[in-house]
Amino acid sequence: MDDENSRNFEAQLDAEALTSGQRRRLGIFQVVENRVSERIEAFCEETGAEVVDVAVLIIAPAANAVFFGSATEPGTAVILGDRRRLHAFLGEVLPRAPDVLFDPYADLLEPAPLRCVRVLIIDDESLTVVSYGSFITVELDPAAMAMA
């Protein structure tokens, strides 16, 4: 992450509207942000997926046991894929409580805003969902390109 983006992210972490838990989870994302961005770009190139249909689940070390059991390596885990598949995965692994009347992962059912992806950051206390971007797609038409 370049210095300007790093300063912008730091400013967002200092926003008064954020809870301490949200700040902590966004800090976890900040540590893996560059690698996640690279993986998103590679995933879209390899699969032809639209960036708005990509979702990323970032699992803090404190929540690894919930997803992977006790035999996990320490560190932050990243699961990246189609938003609808990630919605189904979360519904299976962490189904909503019987007394919860809404789908906690409903954001994944709609595409992310233009040139963004959904990022879900989970720790042992809660889940934070953000739209992260901006990703620019450049399509080149070889027929329209000038020949040298």
Short mmCIF file of N, CA and C in Angstrom, two decimals:
data_model
loop_
_atom_site.label_atom_id
_atom_site.label_comp_id
_atom_site.label_asym_id
_atom_site.label_seq_id
_atom_site.Cartn_x
_atom_site.Cartn_y
_atom_site.Cartn_z
N MET A 1 0.87 -1.16 0.00
CA MET A 1 0.00 0.00 0.00
C MET A 1 0.90 1.21 0.00
N ASP A 2 0.63 2.19 -0.90
CA ASP A 2 1.48 3.37 -0.91
C ASP A 2 1.16 4.28 0.27
N ASP A 3 2.02 5.27 0.50
CA ASP A 3 1.88 6.13 1.68
C ASP A 3 0.55 6.88 1.70
N GLU A 4 0.09 7.36 0.54
CA GLU A 4 -1.17 8.11 0.51
C GLU A 4 -2.35 7.22 0.89
N ASN A 5 -2.40 6.01 0.30
CA ASN A 5 -3.48 5.09 0.65
C ASN A 5 -3.42 4.68 2.11
N SER A 6 -2.20 4.49 2.60
CA SER A 6 -2.03 4.13 4.00
C SER A 6 -2.57 5.23 4.92
N ARG A 7 -2.29 6.48 4.59
CA ARG A 7 -2.80 7.61 5.40
C ARG A 7 -4.33 7.67 5.32
N ASN A 8 -4.90 7.44 4.13
CA ASN A 8 -6.35 7.46 3.98
C ASN A 8 -7.00 6.37 4.82
N PHE A 9 -6.40 5.18 4.80
CA PHE A 9 -6.94 4.06 5.58
C PHE A 9 -6.85 4.38 7.07
N GLU A 10 -5.71 4.93 7.50
CA GLU A 10 -5.54 5.31 8.90
C GLU A 10 -6.60 6.32 9.31
N ALA A 11 -6.91 7.27 8.44
CA ALA A 11 -7.93 8.27 8.75
C ALA A 11 -9.30 7.61 8.92
N GLN A 12 -9.59 6.61 8.10
CA GLN A 12 -10.86 5.90 8.22
C GLN A 12 -10.94 5.14 9.54
N LEU A 13 -9.81 4.59 9.98
CA LEU A 13 -9.79 3.85 11.25
C LEU A 13 -10.04 4.77 12.44
N ASP A 14 -9.76 6.05 12.27
CA ASP A 14 -9.95 7.01 13.36
C ASP A 14 -11.35 7.63 13.39
N ALA A 15 -12.22 7.24 12.45
CA ALA A 15 -13.57 7.81 12.39
C ALA A 15 -14.32 7.54 13.69
N GLU A 16 -14.95 8.57 14.22
CA GLU A 16 -15.66 8.45 15.50
C GLU A 16 -16.82 7.46 15.44
N ALA A 17 -17.41 7.26 14.28
CA ALA A 17 -18.58 6.39 14.16
C ALA A 17 -18.22 4.92 14.34
N LEU A 18 -16.95 4.56 14.23
CA LEU A 18 -16.55 3.16 14.36
C LEU A 18 -16.46 2.74 15.82
N THR A 19 -16.88 1.52 16.07
CA THR A 19 -16.71 0.95 17.40
C THR A 19 -15.28 0.45 17.53
N SER A 20 -14.87 0.13 18.72
CA SER A 20 -13.52 -0.41 18.91
C SER A 20 -13.37 -1.75 18.19
N GLY A 21 -14.43 -2.56 18.19
CA GLY A 21 -14.40 -3.84 17.47
C GLY A 21 -14.25 -3.65 15.98
N GLN A 22 -14.96 -2.68 15.41
CA GLN A 22 -14.83 -2.40 13.98
C GLN A 22 -13.42 -1.94 13.65
N ARG A 23 -12.86 -1.07 14.49
CA ARG A 23 -11.48 -0.62 14.28
C ARG A 23 -10.51 -1.81 14.30
N ARG A 24 -10.70 -2.70 15.25
CA ARG A 24 -9.83 -3.86 15.37
C ARG A 24 -9.94 -4.74 14.12
N ARG A 25 -11.17 -5.00 13.67
CA ARG A 25 -11.35 -5.84 12.48
C ARG A 25 -10.80 -5.15 11.23
N LEU A 26 -11.01 -3.86 11.09
CA LEU A 26 -10.45 -3.15 9.93
C LEU A 26 -8.93 -3.13 9.99
N GLY A 27 -8.37 -3.09 11.18
CA GLY A 27 -6.92 -3.19 11.33
C GLY A 27 -6.40 -4.53 10.85
N ILE A 28 -7.16 -5.60 11.10
CA ILE A 28 -6.79 -6.93 10.61
C ILE A 28 -6.77 -6.92 9.09
N PHE A 29 -7.78 -6.31 8.49
CA PHE A 29 -7.83 -6.20 7.03
C PHE A 29 -6.65 -5.40 6.50
N GLN A 30 -6.31 -4.33 7.19
CA GLN A 30 -5.22 -3.47 6.74
C GLN A 30 -3.92 -4.26 6.59
N VAL A 31 -3.69 -5.21 7.47
CA VAL A 31 -2.46 -6.00 7.43
C VAL A 31 -2.38 -6.86 6.15
N VAL A 32 -3.50 -7.37 5.68
CA VAL A 32 -3.50 -8.27 4.52
C VAL A 32 -4.01 -7.60 3.24
N GLU A 33 -4.28 -6.32 3.30
CA GLU A 33 -4.93 -5.61 2.18
C GLU A 33 -4.20 -5.78 0.85
N ASN A 34 -2.89 -5.59 0.82
CA ASN A 34 -2.17 -5.67 -0.46
C ASN A 34 -2.27 -7.06 -1.07
N ARG A 35 -2.08 -8.09 -0.26
CA ARG A 35 -2.17 -9.46 -0.78
C ARG A 35 -3.58 -9.78 -1.25
N VAL A 36 -4.58 -9.30 -0.52
CA VAL A 36 -5.97 -9.53 -0.90
C VAL A 36 -6.26 -8.85 -2.24
N SER A 37 -5.80 -7.63 -2.42
CA SER A 37 -6.02 -6.93 -3.70
C SER A 37 -5.40 -7.69 -4.86
N GLU A 38 -4.19 -8.20 -4.65
CA GLU A 38 -3.54 -8.99 -5.70
C GLU A 38 -4.34 -10.25 -6.02
N ARG A 39 -4.85 -10.91 -4.99
CA ARG A 39 -5.64 -12.14 -5.21
C ARG A 39 -6.94 -11.84 -5.93
N ILE A 40 -7.58 -10.71 -5.61
CA ILE A 40 -8.82 -10.33 -6.29
C ILE A 40 -8.55 -10.12 -7.77
N GLU A 41 -7.50 -9.39 -8.09
CA GLU A 41 -7.17 -9.14 -9.49
C GLU A 41 -6.88 -10.45 -10.22
N ALA A 42 -6.10 -11.32 -9.60
CA ALA A 42 -5.78 -12.61 -10.23
C ALA A 42 -7.03 -13.46 -10.41
N PHE A 43 -7.90 -13.49 -9.40
CA PHE A 43 -9.13 -14.28 -9.48
C PHE A 43 -10.00 -13.80 -10.64
N CYS A 44 -10.15 -12.50 -10.78
CA CYS A 44 -10.98 -11.96 -11.87
C CYS A 44 -10.37 -12.27 -13.23
N GLU A 45 -9.05 -12.17 -13.34
CA GLU A 45 -8.38 -12.49 -14.61
C GLU A 45 -8.54 -13.97 -14.96
N GLU A 46 -8.34 -14.83 -13.96
CA GLU A 46 -8.36 -16.27 -14.21
C GLU A 46 -9.75 -16.82 -14.47
N THR A 47 -10.76 -16.26 -13.81
CA THR A 47 -12.11 -16.82 -13.91
C THR A 47 -13.05 -16.02 -14.79
N GLY A 48 -12.69 -14.78 -15.09
CA GLY A 48 -13.58 -13.91 -15.85
C GLY A 48 -14.69 -13.31 -14.99
N ALA A 49 -14.58 -13.46 -13.67
CA ALA A 49 -15.60 -12.92 -12.76
C ALA A 49 -15.57 -11.40 -12.77
N GLU A 50 -16.74 -10.83 -12.62
CA GLU A 50 -16.84 -9.38 -12.45
C GLU A 50 -16.46 -9.05 -11.02
N VAL A 51 -15.73 -7.96 -10.84
CA VAL A 51 -15.25 -7.61 -9.50
C VAL A 51 -16.40 -7.41 -8.52
N VAL A 52 -17.54 -6.93 -8.96
CA VAL A 52 -18.68 -6.70 -8.06
C VAL A 52 -19.30 -8.00 -7.55
N ASP A 53 -18.94 -9.12 -8.18
CA ASP A 53 -19.45 -10.42 -7.76
C ASP A 53 -18.45 -11.21 -6.92
N VAL A 54 -17.35 -10.58 -6.59
CA VAL A 54 -16.33 -11.21 -5.76
C VAL A 54 -16.56 -10.81 -4.31
N ALA A 55 -16.35 -11.75 -3.43
CA ALA A 55 -16.42 -11.47 -1.99
C ALA A 55 -15.20 -12.08 -1.32
N VAL A 56 -14.79 -11.45 -0.23
CA VAL A 56 -13.62 -11.89 0.51
C VAL A 56 -14.01 -12.04 1.96
N LEU A 57 -13.68 -13.19 2.53
CA LEU A 57 -13.87 -13.42 3.95
C LEU A 57 -12.50 -13.43 4.59
N ILE A 58 -12.28 -12.52 5.52
CA ILE A 58 -11.02 -12.44 6.26
C ILE A 58 -11.30 -12.93 7.66
N ILE A 59 -10.60 -13.98 8.05
CA ILE A 59 -10.83 -14.62 9.34
C ILE A 59 -9.65 -14.30 10.25
N ALA A 60 -9.94 -13.54 11.30
CA ALA A 60 -8.91 -13.17 12.26
C ALA A 60 -8.40 -14.43 12.97
N PRO A 61 -7.15 -14.41 13.42
CA PRO A 61 -6.61 -15.58 14.12
C PRO A 61 -7.51 -16.05 15.27
N ALA A 62 -8.17 -15.12 15.95
CA ALA A 62 -9.03 -15.49 17.08
C ALA A 62 -10.25 -16.30 16.65
N ALA A 63 -10.60 -16.26 15.36
CA ALA A 63 -11.79 -16.98 14.87
C ALA A 63 -11.43 -18.21 14.05
N ASN A 64 -10.15 -18.49 13.86
CA ASN A 64 -9.74 -19.64 13.04
C ASN A 64 -10.35 -20.95 13.51
N ALA A 65 -10.42 -21.17 14.80
CA ALA A 65 -10.93 -22.45 15.32
C ALA A 65 -12.39 -22.67 14.93
N VAL A 66 -13.16 -21.60 14.81
CA VAL A 66 -14.57 -21.72 14.43
C VAL A 66 -14.69 -22.32 13.03
N PHE A 67 -13.81 -21.92 12.13
CA PHE A 67 -13.88 -22.37 10.74
C PHE A 67 -13.07 -23.62 10.47
N PHE A 68 -11.93 -23.75 11.14
CA PHE A 68 -10.99 -24.79 10.77
C PHE A 68 -10.66 -25.78 11.88
N GLY A 69 -11.25 -25.65 13.05
CA GLY A 69 -10.94 -26.53 14.17
C GLY A 69 -9.65 -26.10 14.85
N SER A 70 -9.20 -26.92 15.75
CA SER A 70 -8.04 -26.54 16.55
C SER A 70 -6.71 -26.80 15.87
N ALA A 71 -6.70 -27.48 14.75
CA ALA A 71 -5.45 -27.83 14.07
C ALA A 71 -5.05 -26.80 13.02
N THR A 72 -5.36 -25.54 13.23
CA THR A 72 -5.04 -24.53 12.23
C THR A 72 -3.71 -23.86 12.52
N GLU A 73 -3.14 -23.35 11.46
CA GLU A 73 -1.93 -22.55 11.60
C GLU A 73 -2.32 -21.19 12.15
N PRO A 74 -1.45 -20.58 12.95
CA PRO A 74 -1.76 -19.24 13.42
C PRO A 74 -1.70 -18.24 12.26
N GLY A 75 -2.45 -17.19 12.37
CA GLY A 75 -2.43 -16.16 11.33
C GLY A 75 -3.81 -15.90 10.79
N THR A 76 -3.89 -14.90 9.95
CA THR A 76 -5.14 -14.48 9.33
C THR A 76 -5.40 -15.34 8.10
N ALA A 77 -6.62 -15.87 7.99
CA ALA A 77 -7.01 -16.68 6.84
C ALA A 77 -7.85 -15.82 5.89
N VAL A 78 -7.70 -16.07 4.60
CA VAL A 78 -8.45 -15.33 3.59
C VAL A 78 -9.13 -16.33 2.66
N ILE A 79 -10.45 -16.20 2.53
CA ILE A 79 -11.23 -17.01 1.59
C ILE A 79 -11.83 -16.04 0.59
N LEU A 80 -11.60 -16.32 -0.69
CA LEU A 80 -12.03 -15.40 -1.74
C LEU A 80 -12.79 -16.19 -2.79
N GLY A 81 -13.89 -15.63 -3.29
CA GLY A 81 -14.64 -16.31 -4.34
C GLY A 81 -15.90 -15.56 -4.71
N ASP A 82 -16.77 -16.26 -5.41
CA ASP A 82 -18.05 -15.69 -5.83
C ASP A 82 -18.90 -15.36 -4.61
N ARG A 83 -19.52 -14.22 -4.60
CA ARG A 83 -20.28 -13.74 -3.44
C ARG A 83 -21.44 -14.68 -3.07
N ARG A 84 -22.08 -15.28 -4.05
CA ARG A 84 -23.20 -16.18 -3.76
C ARG A 84 -22.71 -17.48 -3.11
N ARG A 85 -21.57 -17.97 -3.57
CA ARG A 85 -20.99 -19.19 -2.98
C ARG A 85 -20.51 -18.91 -1.56
N LEU A 86 -19.95 -17.72 -1.35
CA LEU A 86 -19.51 -17.38 0.00
C LEU A 86 -20.71 -17.22 0.93
N HIS A 87 -21.81 -16.70 0.40
CA HIS A 87 -23.05 -16.59 1.19
C HIS A 87 -23.50 -17.98 1.64
N ALA A 88 -23.51 -18.94 0.72
CA ALA A 88 -23.92 -20.30 1.06
C ALA A 88 -22.95 -20.93 2.07
N PHE A 89 -21.67 -20.70 1.88
CA PHE A 89 -20.67 -21.23 2.80
C PHE A 89 -20.88 -20.70 4.22
N LEU A 90 -21.06 -19.40 4.34
CA LEU A 90 -21.27 -18.81 5.67
C LEU A 90 -22.56 -19.32 6.31
N GLY A 91 -23.60 -19.48 5.50
CA GLY A 91 -24.86 -20.00 6.02
C GLY A 91 -24.72 -21.41 6.58
N GLU A 92 -23.82 -22.20 6.01
CA GLU A 92 -23.57 -23.56 6.50
C GLU A 92 -22.67 -23.57 7.73
N VAL A 93 -21.59 -22.81 7.66
CA VAL A 93 -20.60 -22.83 8.74
C VAL A 93 -21.06 -22.06 9.96
N LEU A 94 -21.65 -20.90 9.73
CA LEU A 94 -22.13 -20.04 10.82
C LEU A 94 -23.59 -19.65 10.57
N PRO A 95 -24.50 -20.60 10.72
CA PRO A 95 -25.92 -20.27 10.47
C PRO A 95 -26.41 -19.25 11.48
N ARG A 96 -27.41 -18.49 11.05
CA ARG A 96 -27.97 -17.50 11.97
C ARG A 96 -28.62 -18.19 13.16
N ALA A 97 -28.60 -17.50 14.27
CA ALA A 97 -29.22 -18.03 15.48
C ALA A 97 -30.73 -18.12 15.27
N PRO A 98 -31.41 -19.07 15.94
CA PRO A 98 -32.85 -19.25 15.75
C PRO A 98 -33.68 -17.99 16.05
N ASP A 99 -33.20 -17.15 16.95
CA ASP A 99 -33.97 -15.96 17.30
C ASP A 99 -33.66 -14.75 16.41
N VAL A 100 -32.75 -14.90 15.43
CA VAL A 100 -32.41 -13.82 14.51
C VAL A 100 -33.34 -13.90 13.31
N LEU A 101 -34.03 -12.81 13.03
CA LEU A 101 -35.03 -12.80 11.97
C LEU A 101 -34.50 -12.36 10.61
N PHE A 102 -33.23 -11.95 10.55
CA PHE A 102 -32.68 -11.48 9.28
C PHE A 102 -31.47 -12.32 8.91
N ASP A 103 -31.09 -12.25 7.66
CA ASP A 103 -29.93 -12.97 7.16
C ASP A 103 -28.70 -12.09 7.38
N PRO A 104 -27.78 -12.48 8.26
CA PRO A 104 -26.63 -11.62 8.55
C PRO A 104 -25.67 -11.47 7.36
N TYR A 105 -25.82 -12.31 6.36
CA TYR A 105 -24.93 -12.27 5.20
C TYR A 105 -25.65 -11.77 3.94
N ALA A 106 -26.80 -11.14 4.13
CA ALA A 106 -27.65 -10.70 3.00
C ALA A 106 -26.92 -9.76 2.05
N ASP A 107 -25.94 -9.00 2.54
CA ASP A 107 -25.19 -8.10 1.65
C ASP A 107 -24.57 -8.85 0.47
N LEU A 108 -24.28 -10.12 0.67
CA LEU A 108 -23.65 -10.91 -0.39
C LEU A 108 -24.61 -11.27 -1.51
N LEU A 109 -25.89 -11.12 -1.29
CA LEU A 109 -26.87 -11.48 -2.32
C LEU A 109 -26.98 -10.41 -3.41
N GLU A 110 -26.47 -9.23 -3.12
CA GLU A 110 -26.48 -8.13 -4.10
C GLU A 110 -25.05 -7.84 -4.53
N PRO A 111 -24.86 -7.46 -5.80
CA PRO A 111 -23.50 -7.09 -6.22
C PRO A 111 -22.98 -5.92 -5.39
N ALA A 112 -21.68 -5.87 -5.24
CA ALA A 112 -21.05 -4.74 -4.55
C ALA A 112 -21.22 -3.49 -5.40
N PRO A 113 -21.00 -2.32 -4.83
CA PRO A 113 -21.02 -1.10 -5.65
C PRO A 113 -19.99 -1.18 -6.78
N LEU A 114 -20.14 -0.37 -7.78
CA LEU A 114 -19.28 -0.35 -8.96
C LEU A 114 -17.81 -0.37 -8.57
N ARG A 115 -17.05 -1.27 -9.20
CA ARG A 115 -15.60 -1.43 -9.01
C ARG A 115 -15.20 -1.74 -7.58
N CYS A 116 -16.08 -2.38 -6.83
CA CYS A 116 -15.79 -2.75 -5.45
C CYS A 116 -16.07 -4.24 -5.23
N VAL A 117 -15.55 -4.76 -4.13
CA VAL A 117 -15.85 -6.11 -3.68
C VAL A 117 -16.37 -6.03 -2.26
N ARG A 118 -17.12 -7.03 -1.85
CA ARG A 118 -17.55 -7.13 -0.45
C ARG A 118 -16.42 -7.80 0.33
N VAL A 119 -16.10 -7.21 1.46
CA VAL A 119 -15.11 -7.79 2.35
C VAL A 119 -15.79 -8.00 3.69
N LEU A 120 -15.73 -9.23 4.17
CA LEU A 120 -16.28 -9.57 5.48
C LEU A 120 -15.11 -9.92 6.38
N ILE A 121 -15.02 -9.26 7.51
CA ILE A 121 -13.92 -9.48 8.44
C ILE A 121 -14.54 -10.00 9.72
N ILE A 122 -14.10 -11.19 10.13
CA ILE A 122 -14.70 -11.82 11.29
C ILE A 122 -13.62 -12.12 12.33
N ASP A 123 -13.97 -11.86 13.57
CA ASP A 123 -13.11 -12.26 14.68
C ASP A 123 -13.95 -13.04 15.68
N ASP A 124 -13.46 -13.22 16.88
CA ASP A 124 -14.18 -14.02 17.85
C ASP A 124 -15.36 -13.30 18.48
N GLU A 125 -15.57 -12.03 18.11
CA GLU A 125 -16.68 -11.26 18.68
C GLU A 125 -17.78 -10.93 17.69
N SER A 126 -17.40 -10.61 16.44
CA SER A 126 -18.42 -10.10 15.53
C SER A 126 -17.91 -10.13 14.09
N LEU A 127 -18.74 -9.59 13.21
CA LEU A 127 -18.47 -9.52 11.78
C LEU A 127 -18.61 -8.08 11.33
N THR A 128 -17.66 -7.62 10.53
CA THR A 128 -17.74 -6.30 9.92
C THR A 128 -17.78 -6.51 8.41
N VAL A 129 -18.71 -5.86 7.73
CA VAL A 129 -18.85 -5.97 6.28
C VAL A 129 -18.55 -4.61 5.68
N VAL A 130 -17.67 -4.57 4.68
CA VAL A 130 -17.36 -3.32 3.99
C VAL A 130 -17.37 -3.56 2.49
N SER A 131 -17.59 -2.50 1.74
CA SER A 131 -17.38 -2.53 0.30
C SER A 131 -16.02 -1.90 0.06
N TYR A 132 -15.15 -2.64 -0.60
CA TYR A 132 -13.77 -2.22 -0.77
C TYR A 132 -13.47 -2.07 -2.24
N GLY A 133 -12.84 -1.00 -2.65
CA GLY A 133 -12.46 -0.77 -4.04
C GLY A 133 -11.59 0.47 -4.08
N SER A 134 -11.27 0.89 -5.13
CA SER A 134 -11.88 0.76 -6.42
C SER A 134 -10.98 -0.03 -7.35
N PHE A 135 -11.56 -0.96 -8.07
CA PHE A 135 -10.83 -1.74 -9.05
C PHE A 135 -11.24 -1.23 -10.42
N ILE A 136 -10.28 -1.01 -11.25
CA ILE A 136 -10.53 -0.50 -12.60
C ILE A 136 -10.32 -1.64 -13.59
N THR A 137 -11.27 -1.81 -14.47
CA THR A 137 -11.15 -2.82 -15.53
C THR A 137 -10.90 -2.09 -16.84
N VAL A 138 -9.84 -2.48 -17.50
CA VAL A 138 -9.51 -1.89 -18.80
C VAL A 138 -9.62 -3.00 -19.83
N GLU A 139 -10.53 -2.81 -20.75
CA GLU A 139 -10.69 -3.79 -21.84
C GLU A 139 -10.11 -3.20 -23.11
N LEU A 140 -9.23 -3.92 -23.73
CA LEU A 140 -8.59 -3.46 -24.96
C LEU A 140 -9.13 -4.24 -26.13
N ASP A 141 -9.47 -3.53 -27.17
CA ASP A 141 -9.93 -4.16 -28.41
C ASP A 141 -8.76 -4.15 -29.37
N PRO A 142 -8.15 -5.31 -29.60
CA PRO A 142 -6.97 -5.35 -30.48
C PRO A 142 -7.27 -4.82 -31.88
N ALA A 143 -8.48 -4.98 -32.36
CA ALA A 143 -8.81 -4.50 -33.70
C ALA A 143 -8.79 -2.98 -33.77
N ALA A 144 -9.08 -2.34 -32.67
CA ALA A 144 -9.13 -0.88 -32.66
C ALA A 144 -7.77 -0.26 -32.34
N MET A 145 -6.80 -1.09 -31.94
CA MET A 145 -5.49 -0.57 -31.59
C MET A 145 -4.68 -0.31 -32.85
N ALA A 146 -3.92 0.77 -32.86
CA ALA A 146 -3.10 1.12 -34.02
C ALA A 146 -1.91 0.15 -34.12
N MET A 147 -1.57 -0.21 -35.33
CA MET A 147 -0.43 -1.09 -35.55
C MET A 147 0.78 -0.21 -35.84
N ALA A 148 1.91 -0.61 -35.27
CA ALA A 148 3.14 0.16 -35.48
C ALA A 148 3.91 -0.39 -36.65
#
